[in-house]
PDB file of C-alpha atoms in Angstrom:
ATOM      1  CA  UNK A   1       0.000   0.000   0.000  1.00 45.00           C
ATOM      2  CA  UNK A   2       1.625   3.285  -0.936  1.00 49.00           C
ATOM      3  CA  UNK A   3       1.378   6.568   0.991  1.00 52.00           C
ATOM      4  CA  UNK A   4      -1.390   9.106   1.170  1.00 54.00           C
ATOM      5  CA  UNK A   5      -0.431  12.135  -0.380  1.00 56.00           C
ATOM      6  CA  UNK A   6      -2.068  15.603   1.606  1.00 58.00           C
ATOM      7  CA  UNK A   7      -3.977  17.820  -1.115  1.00 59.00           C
ATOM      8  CA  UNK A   8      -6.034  21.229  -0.657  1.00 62.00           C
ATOM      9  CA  UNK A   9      -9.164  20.337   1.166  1.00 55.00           C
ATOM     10  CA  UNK A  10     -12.617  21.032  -0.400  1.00 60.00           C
ATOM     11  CA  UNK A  11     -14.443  23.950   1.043  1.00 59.00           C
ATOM     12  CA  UNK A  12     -15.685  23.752   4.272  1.00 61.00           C
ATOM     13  CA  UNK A  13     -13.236  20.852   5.314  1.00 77.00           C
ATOM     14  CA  UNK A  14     -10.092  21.452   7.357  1.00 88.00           C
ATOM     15  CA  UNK A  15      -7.495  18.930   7.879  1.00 90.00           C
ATOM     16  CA  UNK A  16      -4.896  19.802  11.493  1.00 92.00           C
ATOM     17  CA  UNK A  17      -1.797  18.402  12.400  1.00 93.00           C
ATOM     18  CA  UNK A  18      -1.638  17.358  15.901  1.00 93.00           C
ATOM     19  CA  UNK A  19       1.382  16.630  18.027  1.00 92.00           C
ATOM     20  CA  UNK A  20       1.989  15.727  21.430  1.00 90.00           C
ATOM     21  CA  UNK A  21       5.509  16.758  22.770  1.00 89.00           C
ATOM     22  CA  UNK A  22       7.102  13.529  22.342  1.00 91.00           C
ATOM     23  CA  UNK A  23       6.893  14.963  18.348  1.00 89.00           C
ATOM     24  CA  UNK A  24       4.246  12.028  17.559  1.00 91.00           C
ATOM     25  CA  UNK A  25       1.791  13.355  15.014  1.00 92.00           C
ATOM     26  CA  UNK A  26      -1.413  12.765  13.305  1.00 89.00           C
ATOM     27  CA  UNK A  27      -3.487  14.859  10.825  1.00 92.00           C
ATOM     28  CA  UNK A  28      -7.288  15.026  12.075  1.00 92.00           C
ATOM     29  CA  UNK A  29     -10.180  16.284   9.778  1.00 90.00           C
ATOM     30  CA  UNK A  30     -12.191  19.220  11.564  1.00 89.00           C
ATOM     31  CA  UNK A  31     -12.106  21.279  14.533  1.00 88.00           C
ATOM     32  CA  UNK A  32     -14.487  19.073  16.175  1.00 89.00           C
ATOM     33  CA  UNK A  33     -11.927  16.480  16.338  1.00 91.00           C
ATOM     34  CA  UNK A  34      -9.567  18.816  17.258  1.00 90.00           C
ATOM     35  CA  UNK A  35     -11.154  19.928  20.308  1.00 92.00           C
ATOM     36  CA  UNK A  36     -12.419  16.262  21.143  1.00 93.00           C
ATOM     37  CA  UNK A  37      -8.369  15.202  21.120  1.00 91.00           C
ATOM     38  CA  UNK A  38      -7.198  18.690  22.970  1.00 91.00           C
ATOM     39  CA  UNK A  39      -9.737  18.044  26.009  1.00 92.00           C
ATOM     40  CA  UNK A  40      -8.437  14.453  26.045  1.00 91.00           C
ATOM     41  CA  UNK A  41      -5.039  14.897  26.241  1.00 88.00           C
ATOM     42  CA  UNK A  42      -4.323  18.899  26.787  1.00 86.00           C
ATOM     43  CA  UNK A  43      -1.180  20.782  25.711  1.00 88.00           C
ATOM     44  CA  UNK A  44      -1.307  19.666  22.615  1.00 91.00           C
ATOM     45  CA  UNK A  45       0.392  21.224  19.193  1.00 92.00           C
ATOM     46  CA  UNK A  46      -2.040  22.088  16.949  1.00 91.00           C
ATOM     47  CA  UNK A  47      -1.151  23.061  12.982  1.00 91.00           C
ATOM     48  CA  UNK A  48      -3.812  24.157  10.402  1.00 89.00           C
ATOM     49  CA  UNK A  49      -2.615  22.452   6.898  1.00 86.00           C
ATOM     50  CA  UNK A  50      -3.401  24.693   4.253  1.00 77.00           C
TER      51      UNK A  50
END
């Protein structure tokens, strides 16, 4: 299985990189799931990808 490559999201969908501060990353679709990880696990980096 080969990569997924990142493109510009369609309107209305945001995709957000989200580290911890061991430097372990994921990229989450949507604030929501943004602020369902952050209230999880606070102090959390968050990134907008454009």
């Amino acid at each position: 299985m080969s990569p997924t490559k990142l493109t510009n999201a369609p309107e209305g969908v945001e995709y957000y990189r989200v580290c911890d501060q061991e430097g372990v990353c994921h990229v989450v679709r949507g604030m929501q799931e943004v602020r369902r990880l952050l209230e999880k696990t606070p102090g959390l980096n968050v990134t907008k990808i454009p």
